mmCIF file of C-alpha atoms in Angstrom:
data_model
loop_
_atom_site.group_PDB
_atom_site.id
_atom_site.type_symbol
_atom_site.label_atom_id
_atom_site.label_comp_id
_atom_site.label_asym_id
_atom_site.label_seq_id
_atom_site.Cartn_x
_atom_site.Cartn_y
_atom_site.Cartn_z
ATOM 1 C CA MET A 108 -91.004 57.803 -11.508
ATOM 2 C CA LYS A 109 -94.512 55.218 -11.152
ATOM 3 C CA LEU A 110 -97.907 56.006 -11.110
ATOM 4 C CA LEU A 111 -99.040 54.403 -8.762
ATOM 5 C CA THR A 112 -97.000 50.871 -6.524
ATOM 6 C CA VAL A 113 -99.333 48.633 -5.280
ATOM 7 C CA THR A 114 -97.655 46.531 -2.134
ATOM 8 C CA VAL A 115 -99.047 42.587 -2.154
ATOM 9 C CA PRO A 116 -97.788 40.902 1.411
ATOM 10 C CA CYS A 117 -98.246 37.585 1.325
ATOM 11 C CA PHE A 118 -97.975 34.618 3.790
ATOM 12 C CA ASN A 119 -98.004 31.055 2.771
ATOM 13 C CA SER A 120 -99.897 32.561 -0.848
ATOM 14 C CA GLN A 121 -99.064 29.644 -3.560
ATOM 15 C CA ASP A 122 -102.626 28.792 -3.896
ATOM 16 C CA TYR A 123 -103.975 32.022 -4.345
ATOM 17 C CA MET A 124 -101.856 34.835 -5.303
ATOM 18 C CA GLY A 125 -101.004 34.696 -8.610
ATOM 19 C CA LYS A 126 -104.225 36.009 -9.535
ATOM 20 C CA CYS A 127 -104.606 38.429 -7.726
ATOM 21 C CA ILE A 128 -100.823 39.599 -9.556
ATOM 22 C CA GLU A 129 -102.539 38.770 -12.448
ATOM 23 C CA SER A 130 -104.960 41.811 -11.443
ATOM 24 C CA LEU A 131 -102.251 43.954 -10.869
ATOM 25 C CA LEU A 132 -100.324 43.604 -14.141
ATOM 26 C CA VAL A 133 -103.070 45.298 -16.444
ATOM 27 C CA GLY A 134 -101.761 48.427 -15.042
ATOM 28 C CA GLY A 135 -98.809 48.010 -17.106
ATOM 29 C CA ASP A 136 -95.592 50.455 -17.129
ATOM 30 C CA ARG A 137 -97.839 52.745 -14.853
ATOM 31 C CA VAL A 138 -97.569 50.466 -11.657
ATOM 32 C CA GLU A 139 -94.684 48.693 -9.136
ATOM 33 C CA ILE A 140 -95.850 45.909 -7.991
ATOM 34 C CA ILE A 141 -93.806 44.810 -5.095
ATOM 35 C CA VAL A 142 -94.551 41.364 -3.634
ATOM 36 C CA ILE A 143 -93.642 41.141 -0.014
ATOM 37 C CA ASP A 144 -92.918 36.582 1.261
ATOM 38 C CA ASP A 145 -93.529 37.456 4.733
ATOM 39 C CA GLY A 146 -91.023 34.426 6.141
ATOM 40 C CA SER A 147 -93.467 32.278 3.640
ATOM 41 C CA THR A 148 -92.596 28.163 3.755
ATOM 42 C CA ASP A 149 -94.789 27.050 1.037
ATOM 43 C CA ARG A 150 -94.289 28.111 -2.674
ATOM 44 C CA THR A 151 -94.617 31.904 -2.148
ATOM 45 C CA GLY A 152 -91.026 33.003 -3.331
ATOM 46 C CA GLU A 153 -91.286 31.036 -5.741
ATOM 47 C CA ILE A 154 -93.487 32.568 -7.636
ATOM 48 C CA ALA A 155 -93.369 36.274 -6.946
ATOM 49 C CA ASP A 156 -89.659 35.200 -7.893
ATOM 50 C CA ALA A 157 -90.854 34.129 -10.879
ATOM 51 C CA TYR A 158 -93.041 36.963 -12.031
ATOM 52 C CA ALA A 159 -90.303 38.923 -10.833
ATOM 53 C CA ALA A 160 -87.988 37.145 -13.500
ATOM 54 C CA LYS A 161 -90.920 37.935 -16.400
ATOM 55 C CA TYR A 162 -92.176 40.964 -15.123
ATOM 56 C CA PRO A 163 -88.367 43.010 -14.240
ATOM 57 C CA GLU A 164 -89.748 46.714 -15.311
ATOM 58 C CA ILE A 165 -92.900 45.864 -13.207
ATOM 59 C CA VAL A 166 -92.346 43.690 -10.057
ATOM 60 C CA ARG A 167 -90.633 43.257 -7.466
ATOM 61 C CA VAL A 168 -89.748 40.942 -4.737
ATOM 62 C CA ILE A 169 -88.867 41.245 -0.883
ATOM 63 C CA HIS A 170 -88.054 38.315 0.723
ATOM 64 C CA GLN A 171 -88.449 38.985 4.556
ATOM 65 C CA PRO A 172 -88.442 37.264 8.168
ATOM 66 C CA ASN A 173 -91.681 36.735 9.343
ATOM 67 C CA GLY A 174 -92.615 40.097 10.705
ATOM 68 C CA GLY A 175 -96.716 40.015 9.746
ATOM 69 C CA HIS A 176 -98.735 41.842 7.412
ATOM 70 C CA GLY A 177 -97.776 44.992 8.813
ATOM 71 C CA GLU A 178 -93.798 44.512 9.026
ATOM 72 C CA GLY A 179 -95.315 43.843 4.722
ATOM 73 C CA ILE A 180 -96.406 47.061 4.391
ATOM 74 C CA ASN A 181 -93.924 48.974 6.068
ATOM 75 C CA GLN A 182 -91.448 46.887 3.532
ATOM 76 C CA GLY A 183 -93.386 48.876 0.641
ATOM 77 C CA VAL A 184 -93.602 52.346 2.194
ATOM 78 C CA ARG A 185 -90.031 52.361 2.476
ATOM 79 C CA HIS A 186 -89.058 51.104 -0.507
ATOM 80 C CA ALA A 187 -92.136 52.643 -3.134
ATOM 81 C CA THR A 188 -91.349 54.729 -6.157
ATOM 82 C CA GLY A 189 -94.058 54.950 -6.822
ATOM 83 C CA THR A 190 -96.442 58.748 -6.641
ATOM 84 C CA TYR A 191 -99.001 57.019 -5.011
ATOM 85 C CA PHE A 192 -99.173 53.983 -2.155
ATOM 86 C CA LYS A 193 -102.041 50.512 -2.553
ATOM 87 C CA VAL A 194 -102.411 47.683 -0.161
ATOM 88 C CA VAL A 195 -103.712 44.642 -2.204
ATOM 89 C CA ASP A 196 -103.817 41.165 0.295
ATOM 90 C CA SER A 197 -102.359 38.235 -1.319
ATOM 91 C CA ASP A 198 -105.713 36.735 -1.618
ATOM 92 C CA ASP A 199 -108.155 39.244 -3.321
ATOM 93 C CA VAL A 200 -107.731 41.164 -6.936
ATOM 94 C CA LEU A 201 -108.305 44.278 -8.128
ATOM 95 C CA SER A 202 -111.473 44.308 -10.526
ATOM 96 C CA GLU A 203 -111.483 45.553 -14.154
ATOM 97 C CA ASP A 204 -111.911 49.130 -13.220
ATOM 98 C CA PHE A 205 -108.288 49.434 -12.350
ATOM 99 C CA PRO A 206 -106.907 50.703 -15.714
ATOM 100 C CA ALA A 207 -109.852 53.328 -15.496
ATOM 101 C CA PHE A 208 -108.796 53.892 -12.186
ATOM 102 C CA LEU A 209 -105.110 54.585 -13.173
ATOM 103 C CA ASP A 210 -106.720 57.359 -15.694
ATOM 104 C CA ARG A 211 -108.047 58.972 -13.092
ATOM 105 C CA LEU A 212 -105.129 59.481 -11.138
ATOM 106 C CA GLU A 213 -103.098 61.019 -13.976
ATOM 107 C CA GLN A 214 -105.818 63.455 -14.677
ATOM 108 C CA CYS A 215 -105.503 64.098 -10.811
ATOM 109 C CA GLU A 216 -101.598 64.560 -10.986
ATOM 110 C CA ALA A 217 -102.593 67.378 -13.682
ATOM 111 C CA GLN A 218 -104.925 69.210 -11.578
ATOM 112 C CA GLY A 219 -101.597 69.164 -8.441
ATOM 113 C CA GLY A 220 -102.571 66.116 -7.294
ATOM 114 C CA VAL A 221 -104.115 64.802 -4.647
ATOM 115 C CA ASP A 222 -103.375 63.235 -0.727
ATOM 116 C CA LEU A 223 -106.400 60.717 -0.863
ATOM 117 C CA ALA A 224 -108.354 58.592 -4.398
ATOM 118 C CA VAL A 225 -111.078 56.944 -2.372
ATOM 119 C CA THR A 226 -112.971 53.985 -4.190
ATOM 120 C CA ASN A 227 -115.309 51.402 -3.292
ATOM 121 C CA TYR A 228 -114.871 47.807 -2.649
ATOM 122 C CA TYR A 229 -116.882 44.646 -2.742
ATOM 123 C CA TYR A 230 -117.660 41.437 -0.110
ATOM 124 C CA VAL A 231 -116.821 38.280 -2.271
ATOM 125 C CA HIS A 232 -118.270 35.920 0.184
ATOM 126 C CA SER A 233 -116.994 31.980 -0.400
ATOM 127 C CA ASP A 234 -120.837 30.917 -0.514
ATOM 128 C CA GLY A 235 -122.173 33.217 -3.040
ATOM 129 C CA GLU A 236 -124.296 35.170 -0.373
ATOM 130 C CA GLY A 237 -124.536 38.173 1.414
ATOM 131 C CA ASP A 238 -122.060 39.828 -1.627
ATOM 132 C CA ARG A 239 -122.568 43.966 -1.698
ATOM 133 C CA SER A 240 -121.048 47.115 -2.529
ATOM 134 C CA ILE A 241 -119.547 49.829 -0.057
ATOM 135 C CA CYS A 242 -119.771 52.624 -1.799
ATOM 136 C CA TYR A 243 -119.669 56.618 -0.454
ATOM 137 C CA GLU A 244 -121.869 58.183 -3.164
ATOM 138 C CA ASN A 245 -123.801 60.097 0.044
ATOM 139 C CA ALA A 246 -120.321 61.308 1.159
ATOM 140 C CA LEU A 247 -118.179 61.896 -1.043
ATOM 141 C CA PRO A 248 -118.234 64.212 -4.391
ATOM 142 C CA MET A 249 -117.642 62.048 -7.177
ATOM 143 C CA ASP A 250 -115.071 62.978 -10.057
ATOM 144 C CA ARG A 251 -113.629 65.912 -9.083
ATOM 145 C CA ILE A 252 -110.951 66.785 -5.855
ATOM 146 C CA PHE A 253 -112.516 67.993 -3.145
ATOM 147 C CA GLY A 254 -111.512 68.892 0.643
ATOM 148 C CA TRP A 255 -113.140 67.690 3.856
ATOM 149 C CA GLU A 256 -115.110 70.505 4.078
ATOM 150 C CA ASP A 257 -116.930 69.402 0.769
ATOM 151 C CA THR A 258 -118.140 65.929 2.819
ATOM 152 C CA LYS A 259 -121.037 64.760 4.445
ATOM 153 C CA ALA A 260 -121.616 62.220 7.250
ATOM 154 C CA PHE A 261 -120.439 58.691 6.611
ATOM 155 C CA ARG A 262 -123.109 55.867 7.256
ATOM 156 C CA VAL A 263 -122.414 53.284 10.223
ATOM 157 C CA HIS A 264 -121.127 50.608 8.039
ATOM 158 C CA GLN A 265 -119.005 53.313 5.285
ATOM 159 C CA MET A 266 -115.622 53.515 6.871
ATOM 160 C CA LEU A 267 -112.421 54.537 4.675
ATOM 161 C CA THR A 268 -110.223 51.504 4.438
ATOM 162 C CA ILE A 269 -107.101 49.767 3.154
ATOM 163 C CA HIS A 270 -109.185 48.573 0.629
ATOM 164 C CA SER A 271 -111.312 51.646 -0.331
ATOM 165 C CA CYS A 272 -108.170 54.213 0.135
ATOM 166 C CA THR A 273 -105.003 54.906 -2.032
ATOM 167 C CA PHE A 274 -102.690 57.324 -0.539
ATOM 168 C CA ARG A 275 -100.158 59.887 -1.714
ATOM 169 C CA THR A 276 -96.755 57.860 -0.738
ATOM 170 C CA GLU A 277 -95.350 60.664 0.605
ATOM 171 C CA VAL A 278 -98.012 61.323 2.566
ATOM 172 C CA MET A 279 -98.028 57.759 4.391
ATOM 173 C CA ARG A 280 -94.228 58.834 5.125
ATOM 174 C CA LYS A 281 -95.748 61.545 7.476
ATOM 175 C CA TRP A 282 -95.781 58.395 10.172
ATOM 176 C CA LYS A 283 -95.121 58.975 13.729
ATOM 177 C CA GLN A 284 -94.194 54.900 13.732
ATOM 178 C CA GLU A 285 -94.485 52.329 11.691
ATOM 179 C CA LEU A 286 -97.313 49.583 11.902
ATOM 180 C CA PRO A 287 -96.563 46.946 14.573
ATOM 181 C CA ARG A 288 -94.899 43.654 13.435
ATOM 182 C CA LYS A 289 -96.679 40.501 14.191
ATOM 183 C CA VAL A 290 -99.704 42.168 14.577
ATOM 184 C CA PHE A 291 -103.086 41.560 13.323
ATOM 185 C CA TYR A 292 -105.768 44.259 12.322
ATOM 186 C CA GLU A 293 -103.111 46.791 11.867
ATOM 187 C CA ASP A 294 -104.204 47.720 8.172
ATOM 188 C CA ASN A 295 -107.217 50.007 10.461
ATOM 189 C CA LEU A 296 -103.951 51.829 11.958
ATOM 190 C CA MET A 297 -102.205 52.365 8.586
ATOM 191 C CA VAL A 298 -105.532 54.825 7.494
ATOM 192 C CA CYS A 299 -106.399 56.273 10.862
ATOM 193 C CA GLN A 300 -102.738 57.651 11.322
ATOM 194 C CA THR A 301 -102.844 58.878 7.457
ATOM 195 C CA LEU A 302 -106.018 60.495 7.241
ATOM 196 C CA PRO A 303 -104.806 63.894 9.475
ATOM 197 C CA HIS A 304 -102.208 64.257 6.754
ATOM 198 C CA VAL A 305 -104.750 64.323 4.601
ATOM 199 C CA GLN A 306 -106.042 67.484 2.469
ATOM 200 C CA ARG A 307 -107.116 66.857 -1.657
ATOM 201 C CA MET A 308 -108.898 64.271 -2.227
ATOM 202 C CA TYR A 309 -110.921 61.968 -5.945
ATOM 203 C CA TYR A 310 -113.873 59.850 -5.677
ATOM 204 C CA MET A 311 -114.485 57.553 -7.526
ATOM 205 C CA ASN A 312 -117.576 55.437 -8.286
ATOM 206 C CA ALA A 313 -116.577 51.893 -9.087
ATOM 207 C CA ASP A 314 -116.000 48.498 -6.994
ATOM 208 C CA LEU A 315 -112.302 48.849 -7.669
ATOM 209 C CA TYR A 316 -110.819 46.812 -5.237
ATOM 210 C CA ARG A 317 -112.693 42.690 -4.637
ATOM 211 C CA TYR A 318 -112.459 41.619 -1.278
ATOM 212 C CA TRP A 319 -112.629 37.381 -0.502
ATOM 213 C CA ILE A 320 -114.500 36.109 3.041
ATOM 214 C CA GLY A 321 -114.552 32.874 3.994
ATOM 215 C CA ARG A 322 -110.928 31.050 3.669
ATOM 216 C CA PRO A 323 -111.043 29.045 6.820
ATOM 217 C CA ASP A 324 -108.206 31.184 8.053
ATOM 218 C CA GLN A 325 -108.572 34.837 7.241
ATOM 219 C CA SER A 326 -108.038 36.873 9.889
ATOM 220 C CA VAL A 327 -111.538 38.557 9.732
ATOM 221 C CA GLN A 328 -113.362 34.841 10.945
ATOM 222 C CA GLU A 329 -115.309 35.355 13.793
ATOM 223 C CA ALA A 330 -113.197 32.472 15.692
ATOM 224 C CA ALA A 331 -109.629 34.553 14.504
ATOM 225 C CA MET A 332 -111.050 37.891 16.100
ATOM 226 C CA ALA A 333 -111.965 36.805 19.128
ATOM 227 C CA LYS A 334 -108.432 35.116 19.833
ATOM 228 C CA ARG A 335 -106.717 37.321 18.561
ATOM 229 C CA TYR A 336 -108.416 40.119 20.650
ATOM 230 C CA SER A 337 -105.090 41.711 22.014
ATOM 231 C CA HIS A 338 -104.407 42.609 18.805
ATOM 232 C CA GLN A 339 -107.653 44.712 18.251
ATOM 233 C CA ILE A 340 -107.183 46.469 20.916
ATOM 234 C CA LEU A 341 -103.445 47.246 20.476
ATOM 235 C CA VAL A 342 -104.507 48.913 17.354
ATOM 236 C CA THR A 343 -107.306 50.550 18.846
ATOM 237 C CA GLU A 344 -105.162 52.432 21.538
ATOM 238 C CA ARG A 345 -102.835 52.999 18.746
ATOM 239 C CA CYS A 346 -105.307 54.299 16.685
ATOM 240 C CA PHE A 347 -106.638 56.357 19.673
ATOM 241 C CA THR A 348 -103.029 58.135 20.833
ATOM 242 C CA ALA A 349 -101.773 58.874 16.983
ATOM 243 C CA PHE A 350 -103.359 62.617 17.240
ATOM 244 C CA HIS A 351 -105.520 64.456 19.251
ATOM 245 C CA LEU A 352 -109.079 64.908 18.533
ATOM 246 C CA ASP A 353 -109.143 68.708 19.557
ATOM 247 C CA GLU A 354 -106.388 69.476 17.200
ATOM 248 C CA ILE A 355 -107.689 68.179 14.189
ATOM 249 C CA ALA A 356 -108.574 72.078 12.372
ATOM 250 C CA GLN A 357 -111.185 70.824 10.350
ATOM 251 C CA PRO A 358 -114.929 70.027 12.228
ATOM 252 C CA ARG A 359 -115.287 67.572 8.392
ATOM 253 C CA LEU A 360 -112.278 65.229 9.003
ATOM 254 C CA LYS A 361 -112.543 65.742 12.514
ATOM 255 C CA ALA A 362 -115.869 64.307 12.769
ATOM 256 C CA TYR A 363 -114.885 61.739 9.950
ATOM 257 C CA LEU A 364 -111.847 60.261 12.449
ATOM 258 C CA LYS A 365 -114.200 60.258 15.440
ATOM 259 C CA HIS A 366 -116.725 58.115 13.075
ATOM 260 C CA GLU A 367 -113.844 55.640 12.983
ATOM 261 C CA LEU A 368 -112.490 55.880 16.486
ATOM 262 C CA PHE A 369 -115.744 55.037 17.711
ATOM 263 C CA MET A 370 -116.212 51.722 14.969
ATOM 264 C CA MET A 371 -112.387 51.111 16.386
ATOM 265 C CA PHE A 372 -113.923 50.796 19.782
ATOM 266 C CA GLY A 373 -116.862 49.193 18.998
ATOM 267 C CA ILE A 374 -115.144 45.865 17.277
ATOM 268 C CA SER A 375 -112.343 46.401 19.961
ATOM 269 C CA VAL A 376 -115.468 46.275 22.827
ATOM 270 C CA ILE A 377 -117.350 43.371 20.386
ATOM 271 C CA PHE A 378 -114.738 41.229 19.778
ATOM 272 C CA THR A 379 -113.062 40.885 23.127
ATOM 273 C CA ARG A 380 -116.319 40.444 24.929
ATOM 274 C CA LEU A 381 -117.426 37.553 22.302
ATOM 275 C CA ASN A 382 -114.704 35.863 24.610
ATOM 276 C CA ARG A 383 -117.396 35.768 27.571
ATOM 277 C CA SER A 384 -114.421 35.931 30.171
ATOM 278 C CA ALA A 385 -113.379 38.542 33.173
ATOM 279 C CA GLU A 386 -109.700 38.271 31.490
ATOM 280 C CA THR A 387 -110.957 39.490 28.663
ATOM 281 C CA ASP A 388 -112.793 42.346 30.343
ATOM 282 C CA ALA A 389 -109.718 43.422 32.224
ATOM 283 C CA ALA A 390 -108.258 43.996 29.307
ATOM 284 C CA LEU A 391 -110.809 46.392 27.859
ATOM 285 C CA ASP A 392 -110.652 47.915 31.397
ATOM 286 C CA VAL A 393 -107.036 48.452 30.728
ATOM 287 C CA MET A 394 -107.236 49.744 26.860
ATOM 288 C CA TRP A 395 -110.081 52.268 28.024
ATOM 289 C CA LYS A 396 -107.785 53.640 30.953
ATOM 290 C CA ASN A 397 -104.296 54.258 28.969
ATOM 291 C CA CYS A 398 -106.274 55.906 26.074
ATOM 292 C CA ILE A 399 -108.167 58.242 29.151
ATOM 293 C CA ALA A 400 -104.829 58.727 31.008
ATOM 294 C CA PHE A 401 -103.628 60.273 26.962
ATOM 295 C CA ASP A 402 -107.503 62.019 26.417
ATOM 296 C CA ALA A 403 -109.349 62.592 29.148
ATOM 297 C CA LYS A 404 -112.159 64.415 27.620
ATOM 298 C CA TRP A 405 -112.863 62.032 24.033
ATOM 299 C CA GLY A 406 -111.883 58.566 26.330
ATOM 300 C CA LYS A 407 -114.640 59.353 28.879
ATOM 301 C CA HIS A 408 -116.449 60.548 25.349
ATOM 302 C CA PHE A 409 -115.963 57.452 23.658
ATOM 303 C CA ARG A 410 -116.622 55.301 27.017
ATOM 304 C CA TYR A 411 -119.225 56.947 29.196
ATOM 305 C CA ARG A 412 -121.289 59.100 26.809
ATOM 306 C CA SER A 413 -121.429 57.511 23.690
ATOM 307 C CA PRO A 414 -123.591 53.962 22.487
ATOM 308 C CA LEU A 415 -120.569 52.260 23.714
ATOM 309 C CA TRP A 416 -121.767 52.274 27.067
ATOM 310 C CA PHE A 417 -124.201 49.874 26.011
ATOM 311 C CA ILE A 418 -122.354 47.367 24.708
ATOM 312 C CA SER A 419 -119.529 47.937 27.687
ATOM 313 C CA LEU A 420 -122.515 47.053 30.707
ATOM 314 C CA PRO A 421 -120.072 44.649 32.813
ATOM 315 C CA GLY A 422 -121.085 41.059 33.658
ATOM 316 C CA LYS A 423 -123.150 38.437 31.486
ATOM 317 C CA PHE A 424 -125.759 40.402 30.929
ATOM 318 C CA GLY A 425 -123.033 43.255 28.858
ATOM 319 C CA GLN A 426 -121.512 40.545 26.915
ATOM 320 C CA ASN A 427 -124.690 38.835 26.548
ATOM 321 C CA PHE A 428 -125.485 42.138 24.760
ATOM 322 C CA SER A 429 -122.253 42.988 22.537
ATOM 323 C CA CYS A 430 -122.688 39.341 20.987
ATOM 324 C CA PHE A 431 -126.650 40.278 20.066
ATOM 325 C CA ILE A 432 -125.075 43.420 18.192
ATOM 326 C CA TYR A 433 -122.604 41.821 16.985
ATOM 327 C CA ARG A 434 -124.960 39.137 15.574
ATOM 328 C CA LEU A 435 -127.155 41.602 13.903
ATOM 329 C CA ALA A 436 -124.976 43.798 12.441
ATOM 330 C CA ASN A 437 -123.188 40.973 10.947
ATOM 331 C CA LYS A 438 -126.733 39.481 9.408
ATOM 332 C CA VAL A 439 -127.002 42.969 7.743
ATOM 333 C CA VAL A 440 -123.034 43.700 6.678
ATOM 334 C CA ARG A 441 -121.502 40.011 6.832
ATOM 335 C CA PHE A 442 -118.532 41.763 7.270
ATOM 336 C CA ASN A 443 -116.879 37.948 7.923
#
């Protein structure tokens, strides 16, 4: 069995996927790389097959009709043979810390294993401005196995994301539902529905994941996120309804999930309101009604008794205020 499966979802990735795969090959025989060719119409499939032919013990390729990023992750989870599982997008890379990270995973296994290994991720912008690391040293103990009771409060900009998380594969297979097909931003759902099953963790304070920002066709570009507001809404609803907060027994895990849901609702509200239309505001109203129907206590808490109330104010004033908050947040973190 491999130590780590890395799934690389690819759609028309011929121009940059090689750099991604090369950064993973340094892991050697400890790593299984599953490249998902998601119905590409360029040379993506050909390039992937060439890597599999050259490194048959490391690289596997799955060709599928276009199902979106989420279906690529689903395929990876279905076919993974590694003890641990990570997703690396085809336009991103792992840093030179990758072999050391694998060493840490082996050390964790020698001590009974963990459900989640956390590393930092580093924003790399195409224009060279605003590059920064998202680290967790204030919230997580370093270089030892720990539980949720050992964690501290996360700051607003700190979320456990697809970039920072490496999960135990068997923990990911506890999902009640697979990720939705042809829906963007589903990576947040991947994390959110896995975390309730996490007990043992490890944090390595290293910028393992290099997250590239700036490609015009990226899903995190402002125009794309505003256009795909319905995807944000769907994913946020699925995150909220993946569990009942009051059924989470561990207080620190519950606190983190509240933080995660608060951020997910905030992202949905802000990017929907960037459209500045009555139609998109109506879609938000439906989201809130569905969430309150699932869990009235916490649905009402997020909608009416949290700072989300301010960015959900009705009419043009509320839309303008939401856009102001977005511009301010992006200036601080520069997430797109």
